[in-house]
């Protein structure tokens, strides 16, 4: 089946202008054109466009994605290079996830902190809590905020 820019954009959940931009930047050399010059996408193009979207979300620049598209066009000769690229992105995303989990942990702690302070009508009640009186799930985040604790780890 063939899809116009608008139809494919709808399938991908992105603006049609994004597909046009990708084409201008050379990311879509595989896209066919109708006799009137309209971009026409196939079902097979959908997978490639999804991969492009995920590479973008993973932090790759347009230039780096273009290099990937060039590698893919080389076929089997570039399998090793593409594997290296995807392993690198996987490792970078894993690191981002860990950093985001740590950030979420701190945000959860601060929500608990302010909810507890609000119920008590003052922060002093929460500040006075010893570590063992802080709920277990928030203790690590609280420790990370303690400069004395951080210096002891060095």
PDB file of C-alpha atoms in Angstrom:
ATOM      1  CA  UNK A   1       0.000   0.000   0.000  1.00  0.00           C
ATOM      2  CA  UNK A   2       1.164   3.552  -0.699  1.00  0.00           C
ATOM      3  CA  UNK A   3       0.814   6.475   1.692  1.00  0.00           C
ATOM      4  CA  UNK A   4       1.099  10.217   1.167  1.00  0.00           C
ATOM      5  CA  UNK A   5       3.161  12.381   3.522  1.00  0.00           C
ATOM      6  CA  UNK A   6       0.034  13.264   5.474  1.00  0.00           C
ATOM      7  CA  UNK A   7      -1.125   9.664   5.767  1.00  0.00           C
ATOM      8  CA  UNK A   8       2.269   8.389   6.871  1.00  0.00           C
ATOM      9  CA  UNK A   9       2.676  11.261   9.311  1.00  0.00           C
ATOM     10  CA  UNK A  10      -0.683  10.335  10.836  1.00  0.00           C
ATOM     11  CA  UNK A  11       0.398   6.691  11.149  1.00  0.00           C
ATOM     12  CA  UNK A  12       3.605   7.784  12.880  1.00  0.00           C
ATOM     13  CA  UNK A  13       1.907  10.379  15.067  1.00  0.00           C
ATOM     14  CA  UNK A  14       4.174  13.186  13.885  1.00  0.00           C
ATOM     15  CA  UNK A  15       3.618  16.362  11.857  1.00  0.00           C
ATOM     16  CA  UNK A  16       3.869  16.029   8.074  1.00  0.00           C
ATOM     17  CA  UNK A  17       6.437  18.837   8.218  1.00  0.00           C
ATOM     18  CA  UNK A  18       8.760  16.477  10.118  1.00  0.00           C
ATOM     19  CA  UNK A  19       8.728  14.016   7.214  1.00  0.00           C
ATOM     20  CA  UNK A  20       9.352  16.824   4.753  1.00  0.00           C
ATOM     21  CA  UNK A  21      12.253  18.027   6.909  1.00  0.00           C
ATOM     22  CA  UNK A  22      13.719  14.522   7.092  1.00  0.00           C
ATOM     23  CA  UNK A  23      13.508  14.326   3.296  1.00  0.00           C
ATOM     24  CA  UNK A  24      15.208  17.732   2.884  1.00  0.00           C
ATOM     25  CA  UNK A  25      17.999  16.566   5.213  1.00  0.00           C
ATOM     26  CA  UNK A  26      18.593  13.452   3.118  1.00  0.00           C
ATOM     27  CA  UNK A  27      17.204  10.904   5.588  1.00  0.00           C
ATOM     28  CA  UNK A  28      14.681   9.499   3.134  1.00  0.00           C
ATOM     29  CA  UNK A  29      16.556   8.583  -0.059  1.00  0.00           C
ATOM     30  CA  UNK A  30      14.454   5.410  -0.251  1.00  0.00           C
ATOM     31  CA  UNK A  31      11.137   7.268  -0.616  1.00  0.00           C
ATOM     32  CA  UNK A  32       9.543   6.992  -4.034  1.00  0.00           C
ATOM     33  CA  UNK A  33       7.746   9.836  -5.780  1.00  0.00           C
ATOM     34  CA  UNK A  34       4.585   9.758  -7.822  1.00  0.00           C
ATOM     35  CA  UNK A  35       4.575  10.980 -11.408  1.00  0.00           C
ATOM     36  CA  UNK A  36       3.468  14.381 -10.067  1.00  0.00           C
ATOM     37  CA  UNK A  37       6.405  14.480  -7.613  1.00  0.00           C
ATOM     38  CA  UNK A  38       4.501  13.628  -4.421  1.00  0.00           C
ATOM     39  CA  UNK A  39       6.389  11.571  -1.850  1.00  0.00           C
ATOM     40  CA  UNK A  40       4.852   8.125  -1.595  1.00  0.00           C
ATOM     41  CA  UNK A  41       5.635   5.888   1.370  1.00  0.00           C
ATOM     42  CA  UNK A  42       5.272   2.118   1.548  1.00  0.00           C
ATOM     43  CA  UNK A  43       4.573  -0.219   4.442  1.00  0.00           C
ATOM     44  CA  UNK A  44       8.291  -1.056   4.467  1.00  0.00           C
ATOM     45  CA  UNK A  45       9.151   2.658   4.840  1.00  0.00           C
ATOM     46  CA  UNK A  46       7.118   2.728   8.054  1.00  0.00           C
ATOM     47  CA  UNK A  47       9.671   0.567   9.899  1.00  0.00           C
ATOM     48  CA  UNK A  48      12.568   2.728   8.735  1.00  0.00           C
ATOM     49  CA  UNK A  49      10.728   5.879   9.771  1.00  0.00           C
ATOM     50  CA  UNK A  50      10.017   4.371  13.189  1.00  0.00           C
ATOM     51  CA  UNK A  51      13.730   3.551  13.594  1.00  0.00           C
ATOM     52  CA  UNK A  52      14.632   7.120  12.585  1.00  0.00           C
ATOM     53  CA  UNK A  53      12.201   8.422  15.209  1.00  0.00           C
ATOM     54  CA  UNK A  54      13.669   6.236  17.932  1.00  0.00           C
ATOM     55  CA  UNK A  55      17.228   7.143  16.988  1.00  0.00           C
ATOM     56  CA  UNK A  56      16.234  10.801  17.251  1.00  0.00           C
ATOM     57  CA  UNK A  57      14.623  10.201  20.658  1.00  0.00           C
ATOM     58  CA  UNK A  58      17.781   8.382  21.767  1.00  0.00           C
ATOM     59  CA  UNK A  59      19.799  11.536  21.165  1.00  0.00           C
ATOM     60  CA  UNK A  60      21.282  11.055  17.711  1.00  0.00           C
ATOM     61  CA  UNK A  61      21.617  14.152  15.583  1.00  0.00           C
ATOM     62  CA  UNK A  62      20.183  14.399  12.079  1.00  0.00           C
ATOM     63  CA  UNK A  63      23.744  14.109  10.760  1.00  0.00           C
ATOM     64  CA  UNK A  64      24.293  10.871  12.705  1.00  0.00           C
ATOM     65  CA  UNK A  65      20.961   9.455  11.560  1.00  0.00           C
ATOM     66  CA  UNK A  66      21.895  10.312   7.979  1.00  0.00           C
ATOM     67  CA  UNK A  67      25.112   8.316   8.471  1.00  0.00           C
ATOM     68  CA  UNK A  68      23.014   5.382   9.708  1.00  0.00           C
ATOM     69  CA  UNK A  69      20.746   5.622   6.634  1.00  0.00           C
ATOM     70  CA  UNK A  70      23.869   5.556   4.447  1.00  0.00           C
ATOM     71  CA  UNK A  71      25.137   2.498   6.306  1.00  0.00           C
ATOM     72  CA  UNK A  72      21.798   0.739   5.865  1.00  0.00           C
ATOM     73  CA  UNK A  73      21.929   1.461   2.129  1.00  0.00           C
ATOM     74  CA  UNK A  74      25.238  -0.439   1.997  1.00  0.00           C
ATOM     75  CA  UNK A  75      23.450  -3.619   3.035  1.00  0.00           C
ATOM     76  CA  UNK A  76      25.327  -6.457   4.674  1.00  0.00           C
ATOM     77  CA  UNK A  77      28.672  -4.689   4.358  1.00  0.00           C
ATOM     78  CA  UNK A  78      27.676  -2.330   7.178  1.00  0.00           C
ATOM     79  CA  UNK A  79      26.082  -4.755   9.638  1.00  0.00           C
ATOM     80  CA  UNK A  80      29.010  -4.493  12.062  1.00  0.00           C
ATOM     81  CA  UNK A  81      28.921  -0.677  11.980  1.00  0.00           C
ATOM     82  CA  UNK A  82      25.164  -0.579  12.497  1.00  0.00           C
ATOM     83  CA  UNK A  83      25.443  -3.020  15.391  1.00  0.00           C
ATOM     84  CA  UNK A  84      28.101  -0.793  16.960  1.00  0.00           C
ATOM     85  CA  UNK A  85      25.832   2.229  16.540  1.00  0.00           C
ATOM     86  CA  UNK A  86      22.853   0.502  18.157  1.00  0.00           C
ATOM     87  CA  UNK A  87      24.941  -0.871  21.023  1.00  0.00           C
ATOM     88  CA  UNK A  88      26.230   2.634  21.672  1.00  0.00           C
ATOM     89  CA  UNK A  89      22.713   4.085  21.663  1.00  0.00           C
ATOM     90  CA  UNK A  90      21.488   1.260  23.910  1.00  0.00           C
ATOM     91  CA  UNK A  91      24.252   1.981  26.434  1.00  0.00           C
ATOM     92  CA  UNK A  92      23.561   5.721  26.321  1.00  0.00           C
ATOM     93  CA  UNK A  93      19.825   5.171  26.841  1.00  0.00           C
ATOM     94  CA  UNK A  94      20.490   2.793  29.746  1.00  0.00           C
ATOM     95  CA  UNK A  95      22.612   5.507  31.352  1.00  0.00           C
ATOM     96  CA  UNK A  96      19.858   8.092  30.760  1.00  0.00           C
ATOM     97  CA  UNK A  97      17.314   5.747  32.345  1.00  0.00           C
ATOM     98  CA  UNK A  98      19.466   5.349  35.449  1.00  0.00           C
ATOM     99  CA  UNK A  99      19.897   9.115  35.700  1.00  0.00           C
ATOM    100  CA  UNK A 100      16.156   9.633  35.258  1.00  0.00           C
ATOM    101  CA  UNK A 101      15.406   6.982  37.890  1.00  0.00           C
ATOM    102  CA  UNK A 102      17.665   8.831  40.312  1.00  0.00           C
ATOM    103  CA  UNK A 103      15.919  12.098  39.444  1.00  0.00           C
ATOM    104  CA  UNK A 104      12.513  10.479  39.929  1.00  0.00           C
ATOM    105  CA  UNK A 105      13.641   9.132  43.301  1.00  0.00           C
ATOM    106  CA  UNK A 106      14.594  12.637  44.402  1.00  0.00           C
ATOM    107  CA  UNK A 107      11.307  14.072  43.145  1.00  0.00           C
ATOM    108  CA  UNK A 108       9.380  11.361  45.006  1.00  0.00           C
ATOM    109  CA  UNK A 109      11.303  12.197  48.179  1.00  0.00           C
ATOM    110  CA  UNK A 110      10.616  15.927  47.804  1.00  0.00           C
ATOM    111  CA  UNK A 111       6.905  15.266  47.218  1.00  0.00           C
ATOM    112  CA  UNK A 112       6.813  13.187  50.406  1.00  0.00           C
ATOM    113  CA  UNK A 113       8.817  15.870  52.225  1.00  0.00           C
ATOM    114  CA  UNK A 114       6.474  18.715  51.275  1.00  0.00           C
ATOM    115  CA  UNK A 115       3.312  16.646  51.723  1.00  0.00           C
ATOM    116  CA  UNK A 116       4.498  15.767  55.244  1.00  0.00           C
ATOM    117  CA  UNK A 117       5.464  19.382  55.952  1.00  0.00           C
ATOM    118  CA  UNK A 118       2.104  20.607  54.676  1.00  0.00           C
ATOM    119  CA  UNK A 119       0.213  18.182  56.931  1.00  0.00           C
ATOM    120  CA  UNK A 120       2.306  19.303  59.919  1.00  0.00           C
ATOM    121  CA  UNK A 121       2.062  22.959  58.953  1.00  0.00           C
ATOM    122  CA  UNK A 122       5.859  23.364  59.052  1.00  0.00           C
ATOM    123  CA  UNK A 123       9.033  21.987  57.506  1.00  0.00           C
ATOM    124  CA  UNK A 124      10.753  21.831  60.870  1.00  0.00           C
ATOM    125  CA  UNK A 125       8.904  18.598  61.672  1.00  0.00           C
ATOM    126  CA  UNK A 126      10.354  16.902  58.598  1.00  0.00           C
ATOM    127  CA  UNK A 127      13.826  18.377  59.086  1.00  0.00           C
ATOM    128  CA  UNK A 128      13.909  17.012  62.630  1.00  0.00           C
ATOM    129  CA  UNK A 129      13.291  13.435  61.508  1.00  0.00           C
ATOM    130  CA  UNK A 130      16.223  11.074  61.951  1.00  0.00           C
ATOM    131  CA  UNK A 131      17.071   8.928  58.903  1.00  0.00           C
ATOM    132  CA  UNK A 132      15.449   5.854  60.445  1.00  0.00           C
ATOM    133  CA  UNK A 133      12.171   7.778  60.793  1.00  0.00           C
ATOM    134  CA  UNK A 134      12.109   8.664  57.103  1.00  0.00           C
ATOM    135  CA  UNK A 135      10.224   6.047  55.067  1.00  0.00           C
ATOM    136  CA  UNK A 136      12.667   3.498  53.647  1.00  0.00           C
ATOM    137  CA  UNK A 137      11.831   4.302  50.016  1.00  0.00           C
ATOM    138  CA  UNK A 138      13.006   7.917  50.500  1.00  0.00           C
ATOM    139  CA  UNK A 139      16.157   7.388  52.552  1.00  0.00           C
ATOM    140  CA  UNK A 140      18.596   7.025  49.649  1.00  0.00           C
ATOM    141  CA  UNK A 141      17.329  10.206  48.021  1.00  0.00           C
ATOM    142  CA  UNK A 142      17.594  12.040  51.335  1.00  0.00           C
ATOM    143  CA  UNK A 143      21.167  10.759  51.771  1.00  0.00           C
ATOM    144  CA  UNK A 144      22.139  12.015  48.316  1.00  0.00           C
ATOM    145  CA  UNK A 145      21.065  15.502  49.404  1.00  0.00           C
ATOM    146  CA  UNK A 146      23.339  15.411  52.448  1.00  0.00           C
ATOM    147  CA  UNK A 147      26.732  16.988  51.678  1.00  0.00           C
ATOM    148  CA  UNK A 148      28.325  15.254  54.684  1.00  0.00           C
ATOM    149  CA  UNK A 149      27.198  11.882  53.323  1.00  0.00           C
ATOM    150  CA  UNK A 150      28.549  12.759  49.864  1.00  0.00           C
ATOM    151  CA  UNK A 151      31.984  13.705  51.278  1.00  0.00           C
ATOM    152  CA  UNK A 152      32.153  10.444  53.233  1.00  0.00           C
ATOM    153  CA  UNK A 153      31.730   8.512  49.973  1.00  0.00           C
ATOM    154  CA  UNK A 154      34.727  10.228  48.313  1.00  0.00           C
TER     155      UNK A 154
END
